[in-house]
mmCIF file of N, CA and C in Angstrom:
data_model
loop_
_atom_site.group_PDB
_atom_site.id
_atom_site.type_symbol
_atom_site.label_atom_id
_atom_site.label_comp_id
_atom_site.label_asym_id
_atom_site.label_seq_id
_atom_site.Cartn_x
_atom_site.Cartn_y
_atom_site.Cartn_z
ATOM 1 N N MET F 19 -9.153 -19.025 1.215
ATOM 2 C CA MET F 19 -7.764 -18.952 1.612
ATOM 3 C C MET F 19 -6.997 -18.087 0.633
ATOM 4 N N GLY F 20 -7.242 -18.216 -0.655
ATOM 5 C CA GLY F 20 -6.526 -17.454 -1.661
ATOM 6 C C GLY F 20 -6.796 -15.968 -1.555
ATOM 7 N N THR F 21 -8.042 -15.594 -1.267
ATOM 8 C CA THR F 21 -8.392 -14.183 -1.149
ATOM 9 C C THR F 21 -7.720 -13.573 0.063
ATOM 10 N N ARG F 22 -7.697 -14.296 1.177
ATOM 11 C CA ARG F 22 -7.039 -13.788 2.378
ATOM 12 C C ARG F 22 -5.549 -13.616 2.152
ATOM 13 N N PHE F 23 -4.942 -14.568 1.450
ATOM 14 C CA PHE F 23 -3.521 -14.485 1.173
ATOM 15 C C PHE F 23 -3.213 -13.269 0.308
ATOM 16 N N LEU F 24 -4.014 -13.053 -0.728
ATOM 17 C CA LEU F 24 -3.797 -11.892 -1.594
ATOM 18 C C LEU F 24 -3.992 -10.591 -0.845
ATOM 19 N N LEU F 25 -4.985 -10.536 0.039
ATOM 20 C CA LEU F 25 -5.218 -9.336 0.829
ATOM 21 C C LEU F 25 -4.050 -9.064 1.766
ATOM 22 N N ALA F 26 -3.539 -10.115 2.420
ATOM 23 C CA ALA F 26 -2.394 -9.954 3.322
ATOM 24 C C ALA F 26 -1.159 -9.509 2.546
ATOM 25 N N LEU F 27 -0.931 -10.100 1.380
ATOM 26 C CA LEU F 27 0.198 -9.721 0.547
ATOM 27 C C LEU F 27 0.083 -8.266 0.095
ATOM 28 N N PHE F 28 -1.110 -7.850 -0.289
ATOM 29 C CA PHE F 28 -1.341 -6.470 -0.700
ATOM 30 C C PHE F 28 -1.059 -5.501 0.442
ATOM 31 N N LEU F 29 -1.518 -5.833 1.649
ATOM 32 C CA LEU F 29 -1.290 -4.960 2.798
ATOM 33 C C LEU F 29 0.191 -4.873 3.153
ATOM 34 N N VAL F 30 0.912 -5.995 3.077
ATOM 35 C CA VAL F 30 2.346 -5.973 3.358
ATOM 36 C C VAL F 30 3.073 -5.111 2.331
ATOM 37 N N LEU F 31 2.740 -5.277 1.062
ATOM 38 C CA LEU F 31 3.364 -4.462 0.023
ATOM 39 C C LEU F 31 3.015 -2.994 0.180
ATOM 40 N N LEU F 32 1.818 -2.706 0.601
ATOM 41 C CA LEU F 32 1.398 -1.326 0.821
ATOM 42 C C LEU F 32 2.196 -0.691 1.948
ATOM 43 N N VAL F 33 2.366 -1.425 3.043
ATOM 44 C CA VAL F 33 3.148 -0.907 4.177
ATOM 45 C C VAL F 33 4.607 -0.723 3.777
ATOM 46 N N LEU F 34 5.172 -1.686 3.054
ATOM 47 C CA LEU F 34 6.558 -1.561 2.611
ATOM 48 C C LEU F 34 6.726 -0.390 1.649
ATOM 49 N N GLY F 35 5.737 -0.162 0.802
ATOM 50 C CA GLY F 35 5.799 0.973 -0.125
ATOM 51 C C GLY F 35 5.779 2.297 0.615
ATOM 52 N N PHE F 36 4.923 2.413 1.631
ATOM 53 C CA PHE F 36 4.881 3.645 2.417
ATOM 54 C C PHE F 36 6.177 3.832 3.198
ATOM 55 N N ALA F 37 6.737 2.728 3.708
ATOM 56 C CA ALA F 37 7.992 2.820 4.449
ATOM 57 C C ALA F 37 9.126 3.254 3.530
ATOM 58 N N ALA F 38 9.125 2.760 2.294
ATOM 59 C CA ALA F 38 10.170 3.137 1.344
ATOM 60 C C ALA F 38 10.050 4.606 0.948
ATOM 61 N N LEU F 39 8.847 5.119 0.884
ATOM 62 C CA LEU F 39 8.657 6.522 0.526
ATOM 63 C C LEU F 39 9.091 7.467 1.643
ATOM 64 N N THR F 40 8.887 7.059 2.883
ATOM 65 C CA THR F 40 9.209 7.952 3.997
ATOM 66 C C THR F 40 10.678 7.907 4.374
ATOM 67 N N HIS F 41 11.408 6.830 4.049
ATOM 68 C CA HIS F 41 12.825 6.700 4.399
ATOM 69 C C HIS F 41 13.642 6.593 3.121
ATOM 70 N N SER F 42 14.466 7.585 2.881
ATOM 71 C CA SER F 42 15.349 7.555 1.725
ATOM 72 C C SER F 42 16.707 7.007 2.149
ATOM 73 N N PRO F 43 17.225 5.953 1.508
ATOM 74 C CA PRO F 43 18.494 5.369 1.935
ATOM 75 C C PRO F 43 19.670 6.336 1.768
ATOM 76 N N THR F 44 19.646 7.169 0.758
ATOM 77 C CA THR F 44 20.769 8.091 0.551
ATOM 78 C C THR F 44 20.797 9.156 1.631
ATOM 79 N N ALA F 45 19.640 9.586 2.110
ATOM 80 C CA ALA F 45 19.598 10.600 3.155
ATOM 81 C C ALA F 45 20.116 10.031 4.461
ATOM 82 N N GLU F 46 19.873 8.747 4.714
ATOM 83 C CA GLU F 46 20.341 8.152 5.955
ATOM 84 C C GLU F 46 21.854 7.960 5.928
ATOM 85 N N VAL F 47 22.380 7.573 4.794
ATOM 86 C CA VAL F 47 23.816 7.358 4.690
ATOM 87 C C VAL F 47 24.561 8.680 4.801
ATOM 88 N N GLN F 48 24.082 9.722 4.110
ATOM 89 C CA GLN F 48 24.766 11.009 4.098
ATOM 90 C C GLN F 48 24.439 11.827 5.336
ATOM 91 N N GLY F 49 23.365 11.527 5.988
ATOM 92 C CA GLY F 49 22.980 12.289 7.159
ATOM 93 C C GLY F 49 22.391 13.641 6.814
ATOM 94 N N ALA F 50 21.991 13.838 5.598
ATOM 95 C CA ALA F 50 21.434 15.123 5.170
ATOM 96 C C ALA F 50 19.963 15.178 5.519
ATOM 97 N N GLN F 51 19.522 16.365 5.834
ATOM 98 C CA GLN F 51 18.114 16.579 6.118
ATOM 99 C C GLN F 51 17.392 16.925 4.822
ATOM 100 N N LEU F 52 16.296 16.234 4.583
ATOM 101 C CA LEU F 52 15.471 16.551 3.426
ATOM 102 C C LEU F 52 14.561 17.714 3.786
ATOM 103 N N PRO F 53 14.339 18.631 2.862
ATOM 104 C CA PRO F 53 13.439 19.739 3.171
ATOM 105 C C PRO F 53 12.030 19.232 3.401
ATOM 106 N N GLN F 54 11.358 19.822 4.365
ATOM 107 C CA GLN F 54 9.990 19.430 4.720
ATOM 108 C C GLN F 54 9.045 19.943 3.643
ATOM 109 N N GLN F 55 8.292 19.044 3.050
ATOM 110 C CA GLN F 55 7.343 19.441 2.021
ATOM 111 C C GLN F 55 5.965 19.582 2.638
ATOM 112 N N ASP F 56 5.239 20.548 2.148
ATOM 113 C CA ASP F 56 3.861 20.703 2.601
ATOM 114 C C ASP F 56 3.048 19.525 2.100
ATOM 115 N N GLU F 57 2.210 19.021 2.973
ATOM 116 C CA GLU F 57 1.369 17.907 2.575
ATOM 117 C C GLU F 57 0.275 18.414 1.656
ATOM 118 N N PRO F 58 -0.055 17.636 0.629
ATOM 119 C CA PRO F 58 -1.118 18.079 -0.281
ATOM 120 C C PRO F 58 -2.464 18.081 0.427
ATOM 121 N N SER F 59 -3.330 18.931 -0.038
ATOM 122 C CA SER F 59 -4.646 19.028 0.587
ATOM 123 C C SER F 59 -5.584 17.914 0.133
ATOM 124 N N SER F 60 -5.161 17.136 -0.868
ATOM 125 C CA SER F 60 -6.011 16.027 -1.330
ATOM 126 C C SER F 60 -5.969 14.903 -0.307
ATOM 127 N N PRO F 61 -7.070 14.146 -0.194
ATOM 128 C CA PRO F 61 -7.116 13.063 0.793
ATOM 129 C C PRO F 61 -6.122 11.954 0.438
ATOM 130 N N THR F 62 -5.624 11.293 1.451
ATOM 131 C CA THR F 62 -4.667 10.208 1.239
ATOM 132 C C THR F 62 -5.382 8.984 0.682
ATOM 133 N N LEU F 63 -4.585 8.039 0.266
ATOM 134 C CA LEU F 63 -5.144 6.809 -0.309
ATOM 135 C C LEU F 63 -5.977 6.059 0.721
ATOM 136 N N LEU F 64 -5.485 6.014 1.964
ATOM 137 C CA LEU F 64 -6.224 5.317 3.016
ATOM 138 C C LEU F 64 -7.577 5.977 3.270
ATOM 139 N N THR F 65 -7.589 7.310 3.290
ATOM 140 C CA THR F 65 -8.849 8.027 3.499
ATOM 141 C C THR F 65 -9.811 7.773 2.352
ATOM 142 N N GLN F 66 -9.290 7.771 1.143
ATOM 143 C CA GLN F 66 -10.142 7.500 -0.021
ATOM 144 C C GLN F 66 -10.713 6.092 0.035
ATOM 145 N N MET F 67 -9.885 5.120 0.444
ATOM 146 C CA MET F 67 -10.366 3.742 0.541
ATOM 147 C C MET F 67 -11.437 3.623 1.624
ATOM 148 N N GLN F 68 -11.213 4.294 2.761
ATOM 149 C CA GLN F 68 -12.202 4.248 3.837
ATOM 150 C C GLN F 68 -13.518 4.861 3.389
ATOM 151 N N GLU F 69 -13.461 5.984 2.709
ATOM 152 C CA GLU F 69 -14.684 6.621 2.232
ATOM 153 C C GLU F 69 -15.387 5.753 1.202
ATOM 154 N N SER F 70 -14.612 5.118 0.348
ATOM 155 C CA SER F 70 -15.196 4.247 -0.676
ATOM 156 C C SER F 70 -15.873 3.037 -0.042
ATOM 157 N N LEU F 71 -15.185 2.388 0.906
ATOM 158 C CA LEU F 71 -15.775 1.236 1.580
ATOM 159 C C LEU F 71 -17.004 1.632 2.385
ATOM 160 N N SER F 72 -16.944 2.794 3.004
ATOM 161 C CA SER F 72 -18.094 3.274 3.766
ATOM 162 C C SER F 72 -19.290 3.515 2.858
ATOM 163 N N SER F 73 -19.038 4.096 1.697
ATOM 164 C CA SER F 73 -20.155 4.341 0.777
ATOM 165 C C SER F 73 -20.724 3.030 0.241
ATOM 166 N N TYR F 74 -19.851 2.043 -0.036
ATOM 167 C CA TYR F 74 -20.340 0.734 -0.489
ATOM 168 C C TYR F 74 -21.166 0.070 0.606
ATOM 169 N N TRP F 75 -20.707 0.160 1.847
ATOM 170 C CA TRP F 75 -21.430 -0.435 2.978
ATOM 171 C C TRP F 75 -22.795 0.217 3.133
ATOM 172 N N ASP F 76 -22.834 1.554 3.055
ATOM 173 C CA ASP F 76 -24.106 2.263 3.185
ATOM 174 C C ASP F 76 -25.067 1.897 2.063
ATOM 175 N N SER F 77 -24.550 1.787 0.840
ATOM 176 C CA SER F 77 -25.432 1.428 -0.274
ATOM 177 C C SER F 77 -25.929 -0.008 -0.133
ATOM 178 N N ALA F 78 -25.086 -0.911 0.388
ATOM 179 C CA ALA F 78 -25.520 -2.295 0.599
ATOM 180 C C ALA F 78 -26.605 -2.354 1.679
ATOM 181 N N LYS F 79 -26.451 -1.559 2.743
ATOM 182 C CA LYS F 79 -27.478 -1.536 3.790
ATOM 183 C C LYS F 79 -28.794 -0.990 3.241
ATOM 184 N N GLU F 80 -28.714 0.044 2.446
ATOM 185 C CA GLU F 80 -29.935 0.609 1.864
ATOM 186 C C GLU F 80 -30.610 -0.388 0.919
ATOM 187 N N ALA F 81 -29.806 -1.114 0.137
ATOM 188 C CA ALA F 81 -30.374 -2.116 -0.763
ATOM 189 C C ALA F 81 -31.056 -3.227 0.022
ATOM 190 N N ALA F 82 -30.428 -3.678 1.101
ATOM 191 C CA ALA F 82 -31.031 -4.729 1.930
ATOM 192 C C ALA F 82 -32.311 -4.229 2.582
ATOM 193 N N ARG F 83 -32.306 -3.004 3.057
ATOM 194 C CA ARG F 83 -33.505 -2.435 3.677
ATOM 195 C C ARG F 83 -34.634 -2.316 2.640
ATOM 196 N N GLY F 84 -34.276 -1.910 1.427
ATOM 197 C CA GLY F 84 -35.278 -1.809 0.367
ATOM 198 C C GLY F 84 -35.880 -3.159 0.023
ATOM 199 N N LEU F 85 -35.033 -4.193 -0.064
ATOM 200 C CA LEU F 85 -35.542 -5.536 -0.352
ATOM 201 C C LEU F 85 -36.446 -6.033 0.762
ATOM 202 N N TYR F 86 -36.069 -5.748 2.004
ATOM 203 C CA TYR F 86 -36.900 -6.172 3.127
ATOM 204 C C TYR F 86 -38.255 -5.495 3.067
ATOM 205 N N GLU F 87 -38.273 -4.206 2.781
ATOM 206 C CA GLU F 87 -39.545 -3.485 2.732
ATOM 207 C C GLU F 87 -40.400 -3.933 1.558
ATOM 208 N N LYS F 88 -39.756 -4.310 0.441
ATOM 209 C CA LYS F 88 -40.516 -4.798 -0.714
ATOM 210 C C LYS F 88 -41.161 -6.154 -0.433
ATOM 211 N N THR F 89 -40.441 -7.017 0.283
ATOM 212 C CA THR F 89 -40.944 -8.374 0.505
ATOM 213 C C THR F 89 -41.761 -8.505 1.772
ATOM 214 N N TYR F 90 -41.920 -7.452 2.537
ATOM 215 C CA TYR F 90 -42.699 -7.502 3.770
ATOM 216 C C TYR F 90 -44.169 -7.696 3.436
ATOM 217 N N LEU F 91 -44.750 -8.738 3.969
ATOM 218 C CA LEU F 91 -46.156 -9.032 3.731
ATOM 219 C C LEU F 91 -46.891 -9.024 5.066
ATOM 220 N N PRO F 92 -47.858 -8.119 5.234
ATOM 221 C CA PRO F 92 -48.570 -8.046 6.511
ATOM 222 C C PRO F 92 -49.324 -9.327 6.838
ATOM 223 N N THR F 93 -49.835 -10.022 5.818
ATOM 224 C CA THR F 93 -50.590 -11.249 6.092
ATOM 225 C C THR F 93 -49.676 -12.334 6.652
ATOM 226 N N VAL F 94 -48.439 -12.404 6.137
ATOM 227 C CA VAL F 94 -47.493 -13.397 6.642
ATOM 228 C C VAL F 94 -47.130 -13.057 8.082
ATOM 229 N N ASP F 95 -46.937 -11.775 8.364
ATOM 230 C CA ASP F 95 -46.625 -11.345 9.715
ATOM 231 C C ASP F 95 -47.758 -11.712 10.667
ATOM 232 N N GLU F 96 -48.983 -11.518 10.224
ATOM 233 C CA GLU F 96 -50.145 -11.855 11.053
ATOM 234 C C GLU F 96 -50.215 -13.360 11.292
ATOM 235 N N LYS F 97 -49.931 -14.153 10.267
ATOM 236 C CA LYS F 97 -49.952 -15.606 10.416
ATOM 237 C C LYS F 97 -48.861 -16.079 11.376
ATOM 238 N N LEU F 98 -47.678 -15.466 11.284
ATOM 239 C CA LEU F 98 -46.599 -15.836 12.194
ATOM 240 C C LEU F 98 -46.958 -15.509 13.638
ATOM 241 N N ARG F 99 -47.553 -14.359 13.863
ATOM 242 C CA ARG F 99 -47.957 -13.996 15.223
ATOM 243 C C ARG F 99 -49.018 -14.955 15.759
ATOM 244 N N ASP F 100 -49.950 -15.364 14.895
ATOM 245 C CA ASP F 100 -50.998 -16.297 15.293
ATOM 246 C C ASP F 100 -50.393 -17.665 15.629
ATOM 247 N N MET F 101 -49.455 -18.129 14.786
ATOM 248 C CA MET F 101 -48.814 -19.414 15.059
ATOM 249 C C MET F 101 -48.030 -19.355 16.357
ATOM 250 N N TYR F 102 -47.360 -18.250 16.629
ATOM 251 C CA TYR F 102 -46.594 -18.108 17.865
ATOM 252 C C TYR F 102 -47.508 -18.165 19.084
ATOM 253 N N SER F 103 -48.618 -17.454 19.037
ATOM 254 C CA SER F 103 -49.517 -17.448 20.198
ATOM 255 C C SER F 103 -50.135 -18.824 20.417
ATOM 256 N N LYS F 104 -50.519 -19.531 19.337
ATOM 257 C CA LYS F 104 -51.088 -20.868 19.489
ATOM 258 C C LYS F 104 -50.059 -21.866 20.004
ATOM 259 N N SER F 105 -48.845 -21.768 19.505
ATOM 260 C CA SER F 105 -47.819 -22.732 19.936
ATOM 261 C C SER F 105 -47.413 -22.487 21.381
ATOM 262 N N THR F 106 -47.315 -21.223 21.811
ATOM 263 C CA THR F 106 -46.987 -20.971 23.220
ATOM 264 C C THR F 106 -48.109 -21.428 24.138
ATOM 265 N N ALA F 107 -49.350 -21.296 23.689
ATOM 266 C CA ALA F 107 -50.472 -21.783 24.502
ATOM 267 C C ALA F 107 -50.411 -23.305 24.625
ATOM 268 N N ALA F 108 -50.111 -23.993 23.535
ATOM 269 C CA ALA F 108 -50.016 -25.451 23.572
ATOM 270 C C ALA F 108 -48.855 -25.904 24.452
ATOM 271 N N VAL F 109 -47.719 -25.240 24.328
ATOM 272 C CA VAL F 109 -46.559 -25.626 25.126
ATOM 273 C C VAL F 109 -46.837 -25.395 26.605
ATOM 274 N N SER F 110 -47.455 -24.280 26.938
ATOM 275 C CA SER F 110 -47.744 -24.033 28.361
ATOM 276 C C SER F 110 -48.743 -25.050 28.904
ATOM 277 N N THR F 111 -49.724 -25.457 28.100
ATOM 278 C CA THR F 111 -50.682 -26.475 28.527
ATOM 279 C C THR F 111 -49.978 -27.805 28.791
ATOM 280 N N TYR F 112 -49.162 -28.243 27.830
ATOM 281 C CA TYR F 112 -48.465 -29.522 27.994
ATOM 282 C C TYR F 112 -47.413 -29.454 29.098
ATOM 283 N N ALA F 113 -46.794 -28.298 29.297
ATOM 284 C CA ALA F 113 -45.846 -28.151 30.402
ATOM 285 C C ALA F 113 -46.563 -28.267 31.740
ATOM 286 N N GLY F 114 -47.772 -27.724 31.824
ATOM 287 C CA GLY F 114 -48.570 -27.872 33.040
ATOM 288 C C GLY F 114 -48.939 -29.311 33.303
ATOM 289 N N ILE F 115 -49.364 -30.041 32.269
ATOM 290 C CA ILE F 115 -49.711 -31.462 32.418
ATOM 291 C C ILE F 115 -48.487 -32.256 32.858
ATOM 292 N N PHE F 116 -47.356 -31.993 32.234
ATOM 293 C CA PHE F 116 -46.120 -32.694 32.577
ATOM 294 C C PHE F 116 -45.719 -32.414 34.026
ATOM 295 N N THR F 117 -45.847 -31.174 34.458
ATOM 296 C CA THR F 117 -45.513 -30.817 35.844
ATOM 297 C C THR F 117 -46.420 -31.541 36.829
ATOM 298 N N ASP F 118 -47.739 -31.592 36.525
ATOM 299 C CA ASP F 118 -48.668 -32.307 37.395
ATOM 300 C C ASP F 118 -48.321 -33.793 37.490
ATOM 301 N N GLN F 119 -48.000 -34.397 36.338
ATOM 302 C CA GLN F 119 -47.646 -35.823 36.332
ATOM 303 C C GLN F 119 -46.374 -36.066 37.125
ATOM 304 N N LEU F 120 -45.420 -35.191 36.990
ATOM 305 C CA LEU F 120 -44.153 -35.348 37.689
ATOM 306 C C LEU F 120 -44.349 -35.190 39.208
ATOM 307 N N LEU F 121 -45.139 -34.218 39.602
ATOM 308 C CA LEU F 121 -45.407 -34.038 41.034
ATOM 309 C C LEU F 121 -46.179 -35.220 41.616
ATOM 310 N N THR F 122 -47.113 -35.779 40.854
ATOM 311 C CA THR F 122 -47.875 -36.934 41.310
ATOM 312 C C THR F 122 -46.946 -38.138 41.472
ATOM 313 N N LEU F 123 -46.007 -38.311 40.551
ATOM 314 C CA LEU F 123 -45.050 -39.403 40.641
ATOM 315 C C LEU F 123 -44.157 -39.250 41.862
ATOM 316 N N LEU F 124 -43.698 -38.036 42.118
ATOM 317 C CA LEU F 124 -42.794 -37.803 43.245
ATOM 318 C C LEU F 124 -43.505 -37.908 44.592
ATOM 319 N N LYS F 125 -44.738 -37.403 44.687
ATOM 320 C CA LYS F 125 -45.486 -37.455 45.951
ATOM 321 C C LYS F 125 -46.008 -38.852 46.232
ATOM 322 N N GLY F 126 -46.472 -39.458 45.228
ATOM 323 C CA GLY F 126 -47.107 -40.764 45.398
ATOM 324 C C GLY F 126 -48.579 -40.564 45.764
ATOM 325 N N ASP F 127 -49.301 -41.648 45.884
ATOM 326 C CA ASP F 127 -50.729 -41.545 46.184
ATOM 327 C C ASP F 127 -50.991 -41.411 47.599
#
């Protein structure tokens, strides 16, 4: 809860800061036009944050993929496949027996 609150507060302050920069109270009162300034060619703060978060996300995905590949054991995979095939065979056998018993009960002798 505390982290969400701080994040929301930060975003509200960020929006208010941008709003204060784009609207000058003295220009509105006097009605004067401010000269249009060329925008700098450097990326904005939002773009920098997006690029930073994207790079962190990509590095986290690569780290997770690396850990998965390091811990992948072919013998464990083979054992899991064997257990799956044996368990599905057992379940299908018992499901067949159960179906036969149920049909015999419903039909009667």
